[in-house]
mmCIF file with all atom_site columns, C-alpha atoms in Angstrom:
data_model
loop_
_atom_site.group_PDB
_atom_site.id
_atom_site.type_symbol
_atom_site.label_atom_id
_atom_site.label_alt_id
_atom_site.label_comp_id
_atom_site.label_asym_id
_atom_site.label_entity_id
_atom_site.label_seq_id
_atom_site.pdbx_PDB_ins_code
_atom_site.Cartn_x
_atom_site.Cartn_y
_atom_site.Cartn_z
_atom_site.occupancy
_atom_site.B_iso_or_equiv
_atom_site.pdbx_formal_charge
_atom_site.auth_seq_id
_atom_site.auth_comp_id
_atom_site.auth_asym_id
_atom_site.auth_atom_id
_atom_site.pdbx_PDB_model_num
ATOM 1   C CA . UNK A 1 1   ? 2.689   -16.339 -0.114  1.00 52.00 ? 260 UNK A CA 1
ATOM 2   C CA . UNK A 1 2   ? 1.696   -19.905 -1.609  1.00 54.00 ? 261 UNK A CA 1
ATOM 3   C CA . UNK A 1 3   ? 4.838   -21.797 -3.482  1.00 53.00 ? 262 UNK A CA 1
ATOM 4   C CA . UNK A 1 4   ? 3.793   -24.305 -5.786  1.00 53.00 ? 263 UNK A CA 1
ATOM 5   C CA . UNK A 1 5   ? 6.369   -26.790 -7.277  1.00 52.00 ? 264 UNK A CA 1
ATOM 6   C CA . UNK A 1 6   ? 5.483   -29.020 -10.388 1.00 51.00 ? 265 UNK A CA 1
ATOM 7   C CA . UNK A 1 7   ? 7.850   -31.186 -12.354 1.00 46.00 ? 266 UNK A CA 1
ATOM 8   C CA . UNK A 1 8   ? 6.986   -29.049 -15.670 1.00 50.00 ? 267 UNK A CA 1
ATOM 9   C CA . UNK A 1 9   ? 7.012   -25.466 -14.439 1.00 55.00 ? 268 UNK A CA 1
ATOM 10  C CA . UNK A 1 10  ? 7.541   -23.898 -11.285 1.00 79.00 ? 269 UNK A CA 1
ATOM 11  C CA . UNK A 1 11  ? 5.114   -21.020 -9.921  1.00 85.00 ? 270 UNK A CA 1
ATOM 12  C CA . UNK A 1 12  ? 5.664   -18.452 -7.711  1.00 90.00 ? 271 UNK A CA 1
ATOM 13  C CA . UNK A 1 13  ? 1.988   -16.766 -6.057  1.00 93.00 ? 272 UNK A CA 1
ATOM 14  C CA . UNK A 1 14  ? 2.183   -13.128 -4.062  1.00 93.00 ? 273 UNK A CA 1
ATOM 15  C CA . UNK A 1 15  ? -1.152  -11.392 -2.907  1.00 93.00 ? 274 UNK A CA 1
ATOM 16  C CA . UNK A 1 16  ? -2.037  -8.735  -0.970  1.00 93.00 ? 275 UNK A CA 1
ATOM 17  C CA . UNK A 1 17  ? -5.081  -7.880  0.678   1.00 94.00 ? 276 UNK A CA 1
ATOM 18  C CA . UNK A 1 18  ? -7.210  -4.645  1.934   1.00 94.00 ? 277 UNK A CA 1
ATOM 19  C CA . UNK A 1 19  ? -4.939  -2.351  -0.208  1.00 94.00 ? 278 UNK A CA 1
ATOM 20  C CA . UNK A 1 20  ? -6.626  0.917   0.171   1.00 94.00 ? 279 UNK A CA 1
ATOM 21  C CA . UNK A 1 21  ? -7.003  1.595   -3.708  1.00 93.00 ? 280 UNK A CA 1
ATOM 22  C CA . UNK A 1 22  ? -9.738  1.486   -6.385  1.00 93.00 ? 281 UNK A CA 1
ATOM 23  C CA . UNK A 1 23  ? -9.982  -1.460  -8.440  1.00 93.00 ? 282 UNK A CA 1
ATOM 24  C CA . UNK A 1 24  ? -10.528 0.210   -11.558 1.00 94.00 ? 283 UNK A CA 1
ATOM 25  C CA . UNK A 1 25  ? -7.010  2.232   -10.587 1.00 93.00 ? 284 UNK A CA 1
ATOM 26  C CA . UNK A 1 26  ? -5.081  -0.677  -10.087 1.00 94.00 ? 285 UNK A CA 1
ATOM 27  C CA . UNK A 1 27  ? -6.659  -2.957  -13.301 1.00 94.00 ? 286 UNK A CA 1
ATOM 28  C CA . UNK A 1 28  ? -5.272  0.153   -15.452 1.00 94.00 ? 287 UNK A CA 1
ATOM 29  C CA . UNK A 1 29  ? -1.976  -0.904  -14.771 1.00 94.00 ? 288 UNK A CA 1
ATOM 30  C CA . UNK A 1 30  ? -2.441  -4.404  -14.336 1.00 95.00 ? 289 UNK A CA 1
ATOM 31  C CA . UNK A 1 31  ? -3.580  -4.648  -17.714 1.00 93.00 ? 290 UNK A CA 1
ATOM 32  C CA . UNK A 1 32  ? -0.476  -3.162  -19.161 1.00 92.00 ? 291 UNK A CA 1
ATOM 33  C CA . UNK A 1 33  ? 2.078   -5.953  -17.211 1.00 91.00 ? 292 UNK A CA 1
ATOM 34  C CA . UNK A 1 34  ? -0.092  -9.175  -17.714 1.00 90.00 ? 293 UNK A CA 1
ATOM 35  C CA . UNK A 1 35  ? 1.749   -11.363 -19.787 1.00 88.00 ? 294 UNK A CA 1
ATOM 36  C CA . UNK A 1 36  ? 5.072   -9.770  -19.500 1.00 88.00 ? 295 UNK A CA 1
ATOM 37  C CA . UNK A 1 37  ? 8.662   -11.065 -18.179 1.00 89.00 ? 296 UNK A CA 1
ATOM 38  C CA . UNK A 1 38  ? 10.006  -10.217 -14.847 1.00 91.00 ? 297 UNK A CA 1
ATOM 39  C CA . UNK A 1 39  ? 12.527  -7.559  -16.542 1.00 90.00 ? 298 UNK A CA 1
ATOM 40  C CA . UNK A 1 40  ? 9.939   -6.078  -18.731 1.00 91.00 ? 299 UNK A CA 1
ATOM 41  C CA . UNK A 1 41  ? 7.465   -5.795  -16.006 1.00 92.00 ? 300 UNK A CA 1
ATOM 42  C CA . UNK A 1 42  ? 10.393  -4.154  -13.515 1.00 93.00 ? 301 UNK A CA 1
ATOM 43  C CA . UNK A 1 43  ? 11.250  -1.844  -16.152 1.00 92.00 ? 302 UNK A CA 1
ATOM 44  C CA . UNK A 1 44  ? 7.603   -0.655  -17.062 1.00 92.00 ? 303 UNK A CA 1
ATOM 45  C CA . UNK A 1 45  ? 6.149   -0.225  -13.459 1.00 93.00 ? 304 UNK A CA 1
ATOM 46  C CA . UNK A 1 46  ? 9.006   2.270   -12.920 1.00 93.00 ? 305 UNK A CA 1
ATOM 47  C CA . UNK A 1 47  ? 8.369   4.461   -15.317 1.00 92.00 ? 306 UNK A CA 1
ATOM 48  C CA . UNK A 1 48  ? 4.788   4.283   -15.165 1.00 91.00 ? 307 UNK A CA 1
ATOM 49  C CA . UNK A 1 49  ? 2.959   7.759   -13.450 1.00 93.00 ? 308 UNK A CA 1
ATOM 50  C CA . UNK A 1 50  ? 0.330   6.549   -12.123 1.00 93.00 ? 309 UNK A CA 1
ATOM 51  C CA . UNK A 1 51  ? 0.039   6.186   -8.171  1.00 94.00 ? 310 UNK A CA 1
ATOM 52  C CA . UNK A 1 52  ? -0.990  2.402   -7.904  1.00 93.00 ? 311 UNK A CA 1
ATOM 53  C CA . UNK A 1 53  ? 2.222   1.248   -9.634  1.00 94.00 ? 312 UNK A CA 1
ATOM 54  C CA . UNK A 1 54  ? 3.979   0.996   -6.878  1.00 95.00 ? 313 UNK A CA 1
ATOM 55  C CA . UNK A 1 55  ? 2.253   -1.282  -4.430  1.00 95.00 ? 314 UNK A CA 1
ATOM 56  C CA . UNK A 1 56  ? 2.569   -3.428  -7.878  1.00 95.00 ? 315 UNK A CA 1
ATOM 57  C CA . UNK A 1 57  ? 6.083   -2.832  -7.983  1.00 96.00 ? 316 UNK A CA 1
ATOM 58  C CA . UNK A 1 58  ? 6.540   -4.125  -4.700  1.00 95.00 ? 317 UNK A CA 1
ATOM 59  C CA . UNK A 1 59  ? 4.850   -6.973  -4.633  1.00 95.00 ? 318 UNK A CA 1
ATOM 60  C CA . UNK A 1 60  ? 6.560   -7.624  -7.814  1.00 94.00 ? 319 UNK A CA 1
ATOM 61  C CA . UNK A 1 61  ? 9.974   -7.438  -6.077  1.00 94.00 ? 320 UNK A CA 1
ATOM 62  C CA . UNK A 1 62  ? 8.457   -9.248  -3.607  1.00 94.00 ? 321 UNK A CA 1
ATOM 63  C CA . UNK A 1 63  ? 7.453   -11.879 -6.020  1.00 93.00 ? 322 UNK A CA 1
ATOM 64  C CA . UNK A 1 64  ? 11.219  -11.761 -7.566  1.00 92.00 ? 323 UNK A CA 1
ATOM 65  C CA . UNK A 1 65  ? 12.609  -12.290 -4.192  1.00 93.00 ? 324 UNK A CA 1
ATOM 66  C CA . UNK A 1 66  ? 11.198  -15.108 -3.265  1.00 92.00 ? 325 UNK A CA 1
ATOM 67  C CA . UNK A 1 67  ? 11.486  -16.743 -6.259  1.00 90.00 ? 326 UNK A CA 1
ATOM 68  C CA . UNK A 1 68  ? 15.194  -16.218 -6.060  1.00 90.00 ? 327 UNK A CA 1
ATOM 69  C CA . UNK A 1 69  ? 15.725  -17.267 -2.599  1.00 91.00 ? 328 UNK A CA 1
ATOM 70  C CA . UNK A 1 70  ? 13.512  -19.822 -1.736  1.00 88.00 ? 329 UNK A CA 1
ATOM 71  C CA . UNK A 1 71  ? 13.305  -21.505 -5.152  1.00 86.00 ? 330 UNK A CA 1
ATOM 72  C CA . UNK A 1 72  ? 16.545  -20.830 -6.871  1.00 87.00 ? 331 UNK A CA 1
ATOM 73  C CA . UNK A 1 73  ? 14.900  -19.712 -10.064 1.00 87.00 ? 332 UNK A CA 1
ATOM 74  C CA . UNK A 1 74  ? 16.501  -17.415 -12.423 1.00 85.00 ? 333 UNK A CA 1
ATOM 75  C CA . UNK A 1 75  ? 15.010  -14.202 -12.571 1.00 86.00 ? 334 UNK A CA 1
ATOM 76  C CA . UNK A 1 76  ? 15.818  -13.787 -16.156 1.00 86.00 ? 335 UNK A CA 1
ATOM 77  C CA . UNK A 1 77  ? 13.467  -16.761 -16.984 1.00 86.00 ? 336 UNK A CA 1
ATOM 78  C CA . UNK A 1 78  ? 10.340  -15.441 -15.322 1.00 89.00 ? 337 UNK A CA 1
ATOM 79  C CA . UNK A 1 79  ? 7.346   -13.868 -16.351 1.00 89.00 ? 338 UNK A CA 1
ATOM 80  C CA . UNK A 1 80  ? 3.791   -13.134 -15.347 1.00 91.00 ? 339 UNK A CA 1
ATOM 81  C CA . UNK A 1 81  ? 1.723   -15.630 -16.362 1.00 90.00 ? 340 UNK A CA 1
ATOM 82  C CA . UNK A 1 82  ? -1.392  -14.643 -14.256 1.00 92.00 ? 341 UNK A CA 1
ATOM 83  C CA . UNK A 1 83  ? -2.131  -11.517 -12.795 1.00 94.00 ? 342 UNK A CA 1
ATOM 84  C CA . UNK A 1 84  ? -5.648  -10.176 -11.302 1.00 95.00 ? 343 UNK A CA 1
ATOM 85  C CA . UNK A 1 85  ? -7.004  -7.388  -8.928  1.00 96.00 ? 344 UNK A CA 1
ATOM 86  C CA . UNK A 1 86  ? -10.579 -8.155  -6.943  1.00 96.00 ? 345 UNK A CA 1
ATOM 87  C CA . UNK A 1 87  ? -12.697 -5.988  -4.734  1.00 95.00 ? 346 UNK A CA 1
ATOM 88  C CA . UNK A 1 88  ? -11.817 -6.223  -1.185  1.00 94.00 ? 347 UNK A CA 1
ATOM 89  C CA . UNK A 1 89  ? -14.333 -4.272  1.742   1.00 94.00 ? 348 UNK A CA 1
ATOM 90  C CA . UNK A 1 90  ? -15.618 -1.527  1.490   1.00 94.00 ? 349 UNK A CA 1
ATOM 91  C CA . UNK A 1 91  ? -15.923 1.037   4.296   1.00 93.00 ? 350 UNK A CA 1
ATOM 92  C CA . UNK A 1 92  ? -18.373 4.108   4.399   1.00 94.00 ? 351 UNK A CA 1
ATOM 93  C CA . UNK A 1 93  ? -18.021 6.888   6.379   1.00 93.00 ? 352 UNK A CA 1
ATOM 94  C CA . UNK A 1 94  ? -20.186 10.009  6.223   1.00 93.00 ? 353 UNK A CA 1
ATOM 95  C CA . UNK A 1 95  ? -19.637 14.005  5.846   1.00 93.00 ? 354 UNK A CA 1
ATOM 96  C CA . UNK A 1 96  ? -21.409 16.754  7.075   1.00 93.00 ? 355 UNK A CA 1
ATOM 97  C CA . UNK A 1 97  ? -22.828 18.939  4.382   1.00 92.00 ? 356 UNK A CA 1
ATOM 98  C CA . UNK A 1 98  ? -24.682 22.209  4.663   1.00 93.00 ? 357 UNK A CA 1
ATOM 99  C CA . UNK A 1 99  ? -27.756 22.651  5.759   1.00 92.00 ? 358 UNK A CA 1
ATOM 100 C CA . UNK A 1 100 ? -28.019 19.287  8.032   1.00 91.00 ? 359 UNK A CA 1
ATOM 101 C CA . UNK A 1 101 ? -27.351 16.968  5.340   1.00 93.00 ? 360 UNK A CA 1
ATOM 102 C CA . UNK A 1 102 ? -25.042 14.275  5.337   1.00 93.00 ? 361 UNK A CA 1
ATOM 103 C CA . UNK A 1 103 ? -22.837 13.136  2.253   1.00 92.00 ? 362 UNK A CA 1
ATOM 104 C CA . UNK A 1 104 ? -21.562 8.943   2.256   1.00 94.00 ? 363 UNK A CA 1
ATOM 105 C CA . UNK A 1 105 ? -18.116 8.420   1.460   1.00 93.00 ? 364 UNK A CA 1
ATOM 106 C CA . UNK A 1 106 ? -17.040 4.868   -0.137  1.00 93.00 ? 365 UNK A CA 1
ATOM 107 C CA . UNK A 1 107 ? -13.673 3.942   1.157   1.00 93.00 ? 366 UNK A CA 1
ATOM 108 C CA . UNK A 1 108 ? -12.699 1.253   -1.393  1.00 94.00 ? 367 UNK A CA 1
ATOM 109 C CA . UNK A 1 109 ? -10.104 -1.728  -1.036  1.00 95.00 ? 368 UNK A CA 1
ATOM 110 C CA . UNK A 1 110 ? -8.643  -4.491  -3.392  1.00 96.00 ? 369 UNK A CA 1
ATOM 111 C CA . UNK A 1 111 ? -6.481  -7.557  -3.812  1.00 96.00 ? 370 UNK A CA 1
ATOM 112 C CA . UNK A 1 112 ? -3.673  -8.185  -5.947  1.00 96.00 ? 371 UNK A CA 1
ATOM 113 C CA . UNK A 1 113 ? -2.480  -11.674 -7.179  1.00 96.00 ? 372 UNK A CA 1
ATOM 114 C CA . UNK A 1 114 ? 0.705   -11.846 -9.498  1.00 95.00 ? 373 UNK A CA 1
ATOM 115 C CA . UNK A 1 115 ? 1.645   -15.517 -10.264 1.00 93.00 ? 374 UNK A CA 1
ATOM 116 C CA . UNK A 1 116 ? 4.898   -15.462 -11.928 1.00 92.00 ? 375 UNK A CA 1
ATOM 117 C CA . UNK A 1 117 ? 5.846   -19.189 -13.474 1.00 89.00 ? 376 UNK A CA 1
ATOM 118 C CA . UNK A 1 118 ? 9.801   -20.284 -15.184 1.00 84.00 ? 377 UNK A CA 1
ATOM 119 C CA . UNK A 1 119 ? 9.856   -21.621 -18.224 1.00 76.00 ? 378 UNK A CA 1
ATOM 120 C CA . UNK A 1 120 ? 13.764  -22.359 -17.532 1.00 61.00 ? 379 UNK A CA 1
ATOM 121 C CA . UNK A 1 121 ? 13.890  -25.936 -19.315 1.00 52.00 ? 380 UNK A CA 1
ATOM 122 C CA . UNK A 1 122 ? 12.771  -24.921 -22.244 1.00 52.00 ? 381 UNK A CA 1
ATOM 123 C CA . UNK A 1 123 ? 14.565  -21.881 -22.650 1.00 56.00 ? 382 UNK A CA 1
ATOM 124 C CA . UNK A 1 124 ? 17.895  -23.500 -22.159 1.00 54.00 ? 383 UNK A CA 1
ATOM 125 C CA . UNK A 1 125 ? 17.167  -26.136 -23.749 1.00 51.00 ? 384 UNK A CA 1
ATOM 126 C CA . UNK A 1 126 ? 16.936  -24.083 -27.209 1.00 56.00 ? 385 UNK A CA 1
ATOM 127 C CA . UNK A 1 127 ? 19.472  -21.787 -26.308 1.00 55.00 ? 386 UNK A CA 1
ATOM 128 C CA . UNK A 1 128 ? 21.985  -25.064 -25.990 1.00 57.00 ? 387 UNK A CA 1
ATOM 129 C CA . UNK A 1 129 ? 20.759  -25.932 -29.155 1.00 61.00 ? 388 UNK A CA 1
ATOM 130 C CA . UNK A 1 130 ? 21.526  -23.023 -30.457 1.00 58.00 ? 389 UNK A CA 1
ATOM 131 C CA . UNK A 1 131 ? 25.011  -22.712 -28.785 1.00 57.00 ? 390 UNK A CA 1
ATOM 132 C CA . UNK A 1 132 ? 25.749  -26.458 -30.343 1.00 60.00 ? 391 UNK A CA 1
ATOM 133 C CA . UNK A 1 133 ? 24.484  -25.442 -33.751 1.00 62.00 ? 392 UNK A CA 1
ATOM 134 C CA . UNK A 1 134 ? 27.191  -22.438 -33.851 1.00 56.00 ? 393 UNK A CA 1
ATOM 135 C CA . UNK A 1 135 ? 30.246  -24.219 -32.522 1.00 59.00 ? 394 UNK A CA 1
ATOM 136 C CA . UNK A 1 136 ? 29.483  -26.743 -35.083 1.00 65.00 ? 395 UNK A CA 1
ATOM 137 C CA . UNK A 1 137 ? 29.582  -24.301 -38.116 1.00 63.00 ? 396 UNK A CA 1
ATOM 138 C CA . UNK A 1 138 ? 32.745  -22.173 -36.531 1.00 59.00 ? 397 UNK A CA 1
ATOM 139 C CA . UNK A 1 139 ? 34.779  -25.583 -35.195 1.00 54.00 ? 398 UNK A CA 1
ATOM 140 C CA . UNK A 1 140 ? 35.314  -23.618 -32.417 1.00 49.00 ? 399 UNK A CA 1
#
């Protein structure tokens, strides 16, 4: 895990390496979370069916976590701001066929990296805005 900490925004990287899953499975549901907040994200990967959501999910959780603990950011204020899968090894094996033959086998791995950033400052900065705009009109 690689923690990055700017003035401006604050990042949070996860990755994971040799996962033993096509790329083209896990870029199906990468595709659909890209972009999203931390909630969103959460919400989607569980109801997703499809077997590579949940080494997502965890590393999401994962991602969540750390940001949390070792950061202090807000959960509520995240969201994916980069997420990518790349083609790890690949292993071949071979199987015995009839007649002789042999068949090859392609035992496929991938990486996942979710970056998830906080966009906290801004946020509450219009939301106190907002807050000062209403107790203004009420005189509460």
């Amino acid at each position: 895990m690689k923690i990055s900490k700017n003035k401006r925004n604050t990042e949070v990287r996860v990755l994971t390496k040799n996962l033993k899953m096509s790329t083209q499975k896990m870029r199906r549901v990468i595709d659909q979370i890209r972009g999203c907040s931390y909630a969103q994200a959460y919400t989607l990967l569980k109801l997703m069916p499809y077997r590579a959501c949940y080494p997502i999910f965890q590393l999401l959780c994962s991602a969540g976590a750390n940001a949390k603990n070792n950061l202090g950011l807000k959960e509520k204020f995240l969201f994916i701001s980069r997420a990518e899968v790349n083609e790890g090894t690949v292993s071949k094996k071979y199987q015995i066929r009839a007649k002789g033959r042999s068949f090859r086998i392609k035992k496929k791995t991938c990486h996942i990296t979710i970056v998830l950033k906080e966009l906290s400052n801004l946020i509450e900065f219009e939301i106190s805005e907002n807050l000062k705009r209403k107790i203004s009109q009420y005189g509460t």
